[in-house]
XYZ file of N, CA, C and O in Angstrom:
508
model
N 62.838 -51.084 13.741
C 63.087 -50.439 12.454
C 62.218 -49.182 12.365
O 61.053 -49.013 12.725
N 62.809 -48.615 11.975
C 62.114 -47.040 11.722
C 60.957 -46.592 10.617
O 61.003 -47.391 9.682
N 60.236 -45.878 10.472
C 59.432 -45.656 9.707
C 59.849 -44.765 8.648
O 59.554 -43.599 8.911
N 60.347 -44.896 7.707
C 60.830 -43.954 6.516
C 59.827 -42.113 6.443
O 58.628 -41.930 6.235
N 60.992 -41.015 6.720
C 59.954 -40.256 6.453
C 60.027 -40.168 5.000
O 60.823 -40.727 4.246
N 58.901 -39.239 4.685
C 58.439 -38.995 3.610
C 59.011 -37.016 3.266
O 59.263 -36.162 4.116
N 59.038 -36.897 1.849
C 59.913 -35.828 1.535
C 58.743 -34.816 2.172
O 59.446 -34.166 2.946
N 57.685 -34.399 2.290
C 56.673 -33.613 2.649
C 56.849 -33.516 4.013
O 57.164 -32.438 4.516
N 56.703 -34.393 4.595
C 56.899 -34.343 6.126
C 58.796 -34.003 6.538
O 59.107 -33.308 7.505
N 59.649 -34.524 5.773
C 60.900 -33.694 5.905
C 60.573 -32.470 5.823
O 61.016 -31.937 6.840
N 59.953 -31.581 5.075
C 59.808 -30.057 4.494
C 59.031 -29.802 5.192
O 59.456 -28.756 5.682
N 57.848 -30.071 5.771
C 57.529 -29.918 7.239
C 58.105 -29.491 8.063
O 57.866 -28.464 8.699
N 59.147 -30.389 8.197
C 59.905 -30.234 9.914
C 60.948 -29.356 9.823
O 61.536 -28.897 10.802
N 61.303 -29.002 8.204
C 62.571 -28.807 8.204
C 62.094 -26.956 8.259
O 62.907 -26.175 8.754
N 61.021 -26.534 7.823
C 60.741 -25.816 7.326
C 59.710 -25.032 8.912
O 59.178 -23.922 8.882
N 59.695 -25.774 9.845
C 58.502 -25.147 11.203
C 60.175 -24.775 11.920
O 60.119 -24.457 13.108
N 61.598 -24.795 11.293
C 62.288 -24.236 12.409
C 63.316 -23.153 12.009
O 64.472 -23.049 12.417
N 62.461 -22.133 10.864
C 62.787 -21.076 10.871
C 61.272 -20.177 10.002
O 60.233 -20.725 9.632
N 61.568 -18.972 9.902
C 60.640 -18.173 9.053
C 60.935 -17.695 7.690
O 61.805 -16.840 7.528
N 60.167 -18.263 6.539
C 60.571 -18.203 5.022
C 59.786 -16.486 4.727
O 58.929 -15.736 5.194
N 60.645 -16.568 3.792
C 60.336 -15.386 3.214
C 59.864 -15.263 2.069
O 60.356 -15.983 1.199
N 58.476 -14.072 1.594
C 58.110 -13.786 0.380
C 58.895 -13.168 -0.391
O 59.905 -12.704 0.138
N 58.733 -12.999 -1.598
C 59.435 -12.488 -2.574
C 59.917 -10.712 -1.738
O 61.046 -10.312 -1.452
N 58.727 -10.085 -1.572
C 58.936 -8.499 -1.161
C 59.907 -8.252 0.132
O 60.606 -7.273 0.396
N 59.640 -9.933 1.117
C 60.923 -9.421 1.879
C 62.251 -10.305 2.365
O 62.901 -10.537 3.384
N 62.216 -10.611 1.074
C 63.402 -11.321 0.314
C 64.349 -10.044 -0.177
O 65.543 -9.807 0.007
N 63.441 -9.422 -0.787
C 63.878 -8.056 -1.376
C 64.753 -7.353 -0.367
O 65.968 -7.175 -0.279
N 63.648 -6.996 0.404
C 63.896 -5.834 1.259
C 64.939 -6.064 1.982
O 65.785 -5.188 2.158
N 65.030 -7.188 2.470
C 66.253 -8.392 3.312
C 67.695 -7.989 2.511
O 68.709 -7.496 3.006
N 67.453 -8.341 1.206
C 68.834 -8.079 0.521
C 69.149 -6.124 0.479
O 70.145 -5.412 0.608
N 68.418 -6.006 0.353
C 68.586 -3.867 0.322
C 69.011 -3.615 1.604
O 69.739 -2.631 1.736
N 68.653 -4.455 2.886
C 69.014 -4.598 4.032
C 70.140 -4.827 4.433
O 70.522 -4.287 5.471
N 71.002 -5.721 3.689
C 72.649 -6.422 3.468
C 72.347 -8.055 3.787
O 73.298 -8.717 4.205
N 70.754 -8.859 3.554
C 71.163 -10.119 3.335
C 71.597 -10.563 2.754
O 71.659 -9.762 1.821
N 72.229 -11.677 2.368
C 73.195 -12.176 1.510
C 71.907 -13.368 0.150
O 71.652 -14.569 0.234
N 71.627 -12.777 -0.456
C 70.923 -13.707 -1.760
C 72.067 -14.506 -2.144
O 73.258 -14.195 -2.100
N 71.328 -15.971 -2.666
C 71.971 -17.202 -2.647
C 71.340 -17.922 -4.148
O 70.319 -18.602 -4.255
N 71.913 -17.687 -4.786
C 71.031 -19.044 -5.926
C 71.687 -19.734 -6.212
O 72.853 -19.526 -6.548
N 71.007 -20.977 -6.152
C 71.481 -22.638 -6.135
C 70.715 -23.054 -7.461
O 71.079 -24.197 -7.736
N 69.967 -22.671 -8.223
C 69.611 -23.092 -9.312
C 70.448 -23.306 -10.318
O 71.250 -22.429 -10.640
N 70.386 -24.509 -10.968
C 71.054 -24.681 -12.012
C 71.291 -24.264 -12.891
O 70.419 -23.518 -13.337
N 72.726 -24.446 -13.844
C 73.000 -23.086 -14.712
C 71.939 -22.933 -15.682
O 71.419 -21.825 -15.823
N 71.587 -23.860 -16.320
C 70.010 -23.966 -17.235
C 69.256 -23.580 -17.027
O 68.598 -23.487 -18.063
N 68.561 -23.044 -15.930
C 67.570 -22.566 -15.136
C 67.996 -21.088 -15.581
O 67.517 -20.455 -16.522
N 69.144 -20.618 -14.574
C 69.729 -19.150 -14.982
C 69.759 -18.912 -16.148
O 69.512 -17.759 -16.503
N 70.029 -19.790 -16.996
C 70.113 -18.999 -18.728
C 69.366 -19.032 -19.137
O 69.234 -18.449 -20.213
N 68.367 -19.728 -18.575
C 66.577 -19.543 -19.142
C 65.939 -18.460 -18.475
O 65.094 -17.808 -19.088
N 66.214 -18.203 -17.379
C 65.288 -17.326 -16.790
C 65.954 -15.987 -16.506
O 65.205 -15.058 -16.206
N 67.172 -15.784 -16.557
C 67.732 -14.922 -15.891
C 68.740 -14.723 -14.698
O 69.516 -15.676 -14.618
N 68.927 -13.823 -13.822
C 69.513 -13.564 -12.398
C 68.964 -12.405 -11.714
O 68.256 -11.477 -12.108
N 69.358 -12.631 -10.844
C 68.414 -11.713 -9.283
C 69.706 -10.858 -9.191
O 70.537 -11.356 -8.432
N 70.086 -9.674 -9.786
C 71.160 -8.433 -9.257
C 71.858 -8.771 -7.938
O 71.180 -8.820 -6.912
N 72.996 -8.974 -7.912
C 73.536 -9.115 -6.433
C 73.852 -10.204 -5.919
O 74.607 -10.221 -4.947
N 73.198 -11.673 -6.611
C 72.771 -12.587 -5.713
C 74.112 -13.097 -6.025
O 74.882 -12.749 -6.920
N 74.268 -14.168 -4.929
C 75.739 -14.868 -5.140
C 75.362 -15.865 -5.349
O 74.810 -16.481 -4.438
N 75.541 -16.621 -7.031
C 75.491 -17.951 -7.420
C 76.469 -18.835 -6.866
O 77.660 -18.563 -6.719
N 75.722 -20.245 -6.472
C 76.217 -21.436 -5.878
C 75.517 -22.228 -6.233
O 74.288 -22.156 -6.243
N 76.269 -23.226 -6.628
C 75.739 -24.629 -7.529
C 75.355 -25.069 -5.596
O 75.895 -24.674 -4.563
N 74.206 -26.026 -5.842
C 73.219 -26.497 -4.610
C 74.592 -27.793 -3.643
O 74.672 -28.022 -2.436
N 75.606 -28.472 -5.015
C 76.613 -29.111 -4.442
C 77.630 -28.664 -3.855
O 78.337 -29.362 -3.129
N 77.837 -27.401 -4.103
C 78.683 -26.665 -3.654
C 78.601 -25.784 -2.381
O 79.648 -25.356 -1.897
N 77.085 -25.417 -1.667
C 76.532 -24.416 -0.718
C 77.269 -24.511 0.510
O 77.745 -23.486 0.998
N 77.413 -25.613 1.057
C 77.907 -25.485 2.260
C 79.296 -25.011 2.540
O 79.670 -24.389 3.534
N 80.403 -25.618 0.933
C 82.009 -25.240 1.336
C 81.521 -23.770 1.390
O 81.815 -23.093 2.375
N 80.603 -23.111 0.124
C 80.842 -21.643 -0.020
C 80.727 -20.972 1.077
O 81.599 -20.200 1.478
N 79.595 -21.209 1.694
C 79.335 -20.256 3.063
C 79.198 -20.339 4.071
O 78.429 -19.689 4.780
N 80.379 -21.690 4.547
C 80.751 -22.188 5.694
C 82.147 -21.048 5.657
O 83.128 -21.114 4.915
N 81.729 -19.641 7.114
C 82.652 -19.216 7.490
C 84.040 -19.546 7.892
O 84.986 -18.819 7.587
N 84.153 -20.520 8.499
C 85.057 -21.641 8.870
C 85.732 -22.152 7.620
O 86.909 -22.430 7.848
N 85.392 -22.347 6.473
C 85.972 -23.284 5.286
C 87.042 -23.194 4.336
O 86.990 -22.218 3.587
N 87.753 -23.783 4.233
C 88.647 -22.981 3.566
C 88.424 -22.685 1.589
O 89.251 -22.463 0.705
N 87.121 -22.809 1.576
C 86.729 -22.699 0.233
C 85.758 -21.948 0.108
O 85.078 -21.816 -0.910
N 85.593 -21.288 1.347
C 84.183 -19.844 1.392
C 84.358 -18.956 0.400
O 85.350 -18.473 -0.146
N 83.085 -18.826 0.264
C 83.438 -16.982 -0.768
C 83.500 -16.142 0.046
O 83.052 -16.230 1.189
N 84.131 -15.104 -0.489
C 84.717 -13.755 -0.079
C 83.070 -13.232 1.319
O 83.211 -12.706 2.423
N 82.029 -13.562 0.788
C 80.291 -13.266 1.194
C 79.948 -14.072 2.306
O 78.827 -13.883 2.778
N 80.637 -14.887 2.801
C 80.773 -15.457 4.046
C 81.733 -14.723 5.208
O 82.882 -15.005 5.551
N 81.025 -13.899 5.582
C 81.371 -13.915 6.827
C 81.397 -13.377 8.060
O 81.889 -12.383 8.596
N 80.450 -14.699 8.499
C 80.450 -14.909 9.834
C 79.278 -15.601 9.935
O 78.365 -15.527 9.113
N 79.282 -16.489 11.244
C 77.813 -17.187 11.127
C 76.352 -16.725 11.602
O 75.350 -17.382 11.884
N 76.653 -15.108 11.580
C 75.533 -14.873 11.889
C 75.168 -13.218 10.854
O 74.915 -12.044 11.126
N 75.352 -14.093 9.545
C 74.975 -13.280 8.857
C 73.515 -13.767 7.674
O 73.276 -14.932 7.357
N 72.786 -12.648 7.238
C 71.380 -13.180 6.934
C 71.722 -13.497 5.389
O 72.196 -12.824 4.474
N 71.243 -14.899 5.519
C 71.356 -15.520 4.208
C 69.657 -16.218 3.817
O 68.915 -16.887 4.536
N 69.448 -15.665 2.216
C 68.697 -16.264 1.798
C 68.387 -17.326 0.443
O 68.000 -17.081 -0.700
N 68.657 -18.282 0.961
C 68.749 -19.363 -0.051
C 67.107 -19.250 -1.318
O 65.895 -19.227 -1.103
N 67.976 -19.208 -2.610
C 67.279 -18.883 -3.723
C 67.515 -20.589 -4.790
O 68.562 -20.895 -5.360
N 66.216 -21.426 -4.781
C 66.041 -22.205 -5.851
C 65.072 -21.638 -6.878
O 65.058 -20.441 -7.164
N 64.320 -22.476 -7.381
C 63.781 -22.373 -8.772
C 62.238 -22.311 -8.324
O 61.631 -21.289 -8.644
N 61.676 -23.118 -7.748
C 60.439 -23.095 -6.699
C 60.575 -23.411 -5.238
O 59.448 -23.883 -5.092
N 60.875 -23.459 -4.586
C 60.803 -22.906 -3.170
C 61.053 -24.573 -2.219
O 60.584 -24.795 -1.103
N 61.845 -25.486 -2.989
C 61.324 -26.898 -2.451
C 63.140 -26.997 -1.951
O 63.476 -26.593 -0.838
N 64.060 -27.518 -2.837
C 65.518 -27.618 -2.687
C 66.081 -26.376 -1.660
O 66.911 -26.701 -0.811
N 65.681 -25.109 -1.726
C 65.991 -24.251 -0.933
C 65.759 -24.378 0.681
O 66.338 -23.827 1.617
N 64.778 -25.238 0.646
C 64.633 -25.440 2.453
C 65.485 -26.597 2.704
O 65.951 -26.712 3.838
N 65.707 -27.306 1.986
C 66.495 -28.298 2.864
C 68.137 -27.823 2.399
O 69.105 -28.475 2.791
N 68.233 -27.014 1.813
C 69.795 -26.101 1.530
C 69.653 -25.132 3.141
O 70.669 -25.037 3.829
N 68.524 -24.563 3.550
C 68.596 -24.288 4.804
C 68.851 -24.952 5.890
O 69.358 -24.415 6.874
N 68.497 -26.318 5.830
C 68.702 -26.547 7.226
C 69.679 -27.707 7.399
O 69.810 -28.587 8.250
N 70.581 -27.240 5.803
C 71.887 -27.992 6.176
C 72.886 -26.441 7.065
O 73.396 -26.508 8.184
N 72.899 -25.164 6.105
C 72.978 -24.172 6.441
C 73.313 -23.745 8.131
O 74.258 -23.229 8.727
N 71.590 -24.428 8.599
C 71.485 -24.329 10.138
C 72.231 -25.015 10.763
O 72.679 -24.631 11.844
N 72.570 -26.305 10.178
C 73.645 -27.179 10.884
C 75.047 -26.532 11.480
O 75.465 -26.355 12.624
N 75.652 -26.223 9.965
C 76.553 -25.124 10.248
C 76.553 -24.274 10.872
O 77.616 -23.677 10.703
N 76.037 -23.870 11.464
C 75.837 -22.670 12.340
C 75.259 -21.480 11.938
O 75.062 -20.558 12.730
N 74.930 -21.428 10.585
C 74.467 -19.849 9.903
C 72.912 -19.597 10.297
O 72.142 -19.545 9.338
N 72.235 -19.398 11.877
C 71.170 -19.592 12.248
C 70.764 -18.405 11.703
O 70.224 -17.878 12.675
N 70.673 -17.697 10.869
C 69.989 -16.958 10.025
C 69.432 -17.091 9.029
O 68.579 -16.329 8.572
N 69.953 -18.357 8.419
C 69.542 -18.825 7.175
C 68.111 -18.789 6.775
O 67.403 -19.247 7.671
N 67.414 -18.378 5.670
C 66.389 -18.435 5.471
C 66.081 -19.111 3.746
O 66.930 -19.705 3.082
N 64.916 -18.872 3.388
C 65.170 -19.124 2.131
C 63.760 -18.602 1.128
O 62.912 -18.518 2.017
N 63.140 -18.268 0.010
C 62.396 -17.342 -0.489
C 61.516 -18.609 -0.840
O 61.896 -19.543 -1.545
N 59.899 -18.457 -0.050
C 59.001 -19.593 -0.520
C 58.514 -18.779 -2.158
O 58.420 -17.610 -2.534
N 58.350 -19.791 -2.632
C 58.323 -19.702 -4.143
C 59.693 -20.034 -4.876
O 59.823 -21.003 -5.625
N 60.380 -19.414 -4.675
C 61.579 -19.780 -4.881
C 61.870 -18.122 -6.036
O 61.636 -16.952 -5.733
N 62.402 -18.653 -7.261
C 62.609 -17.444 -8.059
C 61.938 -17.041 -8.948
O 61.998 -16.047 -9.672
N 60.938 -18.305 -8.821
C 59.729 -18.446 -9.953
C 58.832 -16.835 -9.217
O 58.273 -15.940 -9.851
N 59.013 -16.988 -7.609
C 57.985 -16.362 -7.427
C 58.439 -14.323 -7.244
O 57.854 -13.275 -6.971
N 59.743 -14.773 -7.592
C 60.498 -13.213 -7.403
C 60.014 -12.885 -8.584
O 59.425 -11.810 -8.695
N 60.157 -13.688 -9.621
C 60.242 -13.154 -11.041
C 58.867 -12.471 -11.620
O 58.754 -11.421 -12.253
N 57.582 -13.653 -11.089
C 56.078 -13.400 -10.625
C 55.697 -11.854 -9.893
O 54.704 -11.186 -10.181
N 56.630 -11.525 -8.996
C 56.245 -10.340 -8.136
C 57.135 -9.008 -8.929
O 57.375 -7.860 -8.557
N 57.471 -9.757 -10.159
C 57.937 -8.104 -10.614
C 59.006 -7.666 -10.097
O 58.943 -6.437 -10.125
N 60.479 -8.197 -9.388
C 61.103 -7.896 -8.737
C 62.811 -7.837 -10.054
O 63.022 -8.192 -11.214
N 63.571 -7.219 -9.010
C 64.798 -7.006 -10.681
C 65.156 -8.309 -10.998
O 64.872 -9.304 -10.331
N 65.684 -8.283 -11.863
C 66.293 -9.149 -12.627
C 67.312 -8.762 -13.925
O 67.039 -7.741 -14.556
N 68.363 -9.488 -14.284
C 69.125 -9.330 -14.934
C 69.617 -10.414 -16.208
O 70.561 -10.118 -16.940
């Protein structure tokens, strides 16, 4: 029988097999043509706002959207090797939205440590 991991040590592992990004080059990434992603809940957004540009996706919904392959992608999918950065609320749900992401094949996937708490913190746009 196996030893149950623990959610910390998932985010660990899940998180040593790509490189997260700060708020500034989260930014720069999207001015670049990455693709911003928010998975935060609509409550969240109407409390806090939106990130200009970003393409909202409910966190249940991430994979049909930007699985190139899917027949329920958004228009912002496409191809699997385009730079996507997954946007939660603090920086925790967004990594493991990555490395379902990676499964799929979108080995670009990244995602903004802090999450949007920390875009919003760094003074960055918002809408």
């Amino acid at each position: 029988m196996s030893v149950p991991t623990g959610i910390d040590e998932l985010l660990e592992r899940v998180r040593a097999g790509y490189t997260r990004l700060g708020p500034q080059e989260a930014y720069a990434a999207s001015r670049a043509g990455a693709l911003l992603v928010d998975i935060r809940y609509q409550a969240l957004r109407e409390r806090d706002g939106l990130i200009p540009g970003a393409l909202v996706v409910e966190r249940n919904e991430l994979e049909w959207r930007l699985d190139p392959q899917g027949s329920h992608r958004a228009p912002q999918a496409t191809g699997h090797d385009l730079q996507v950065v997954v946007i939660c609320n603090e920086g925790y749900a967004s990594s493991l939205a990555v490395a379902s992401l990676h499964t799929l094949g979108l080995h670009r996937a990244t995602d903004l440590t802090g999450g949007f708490q920390a875009w919003r913190a760094a003074g960055l746009p918002l809408s």
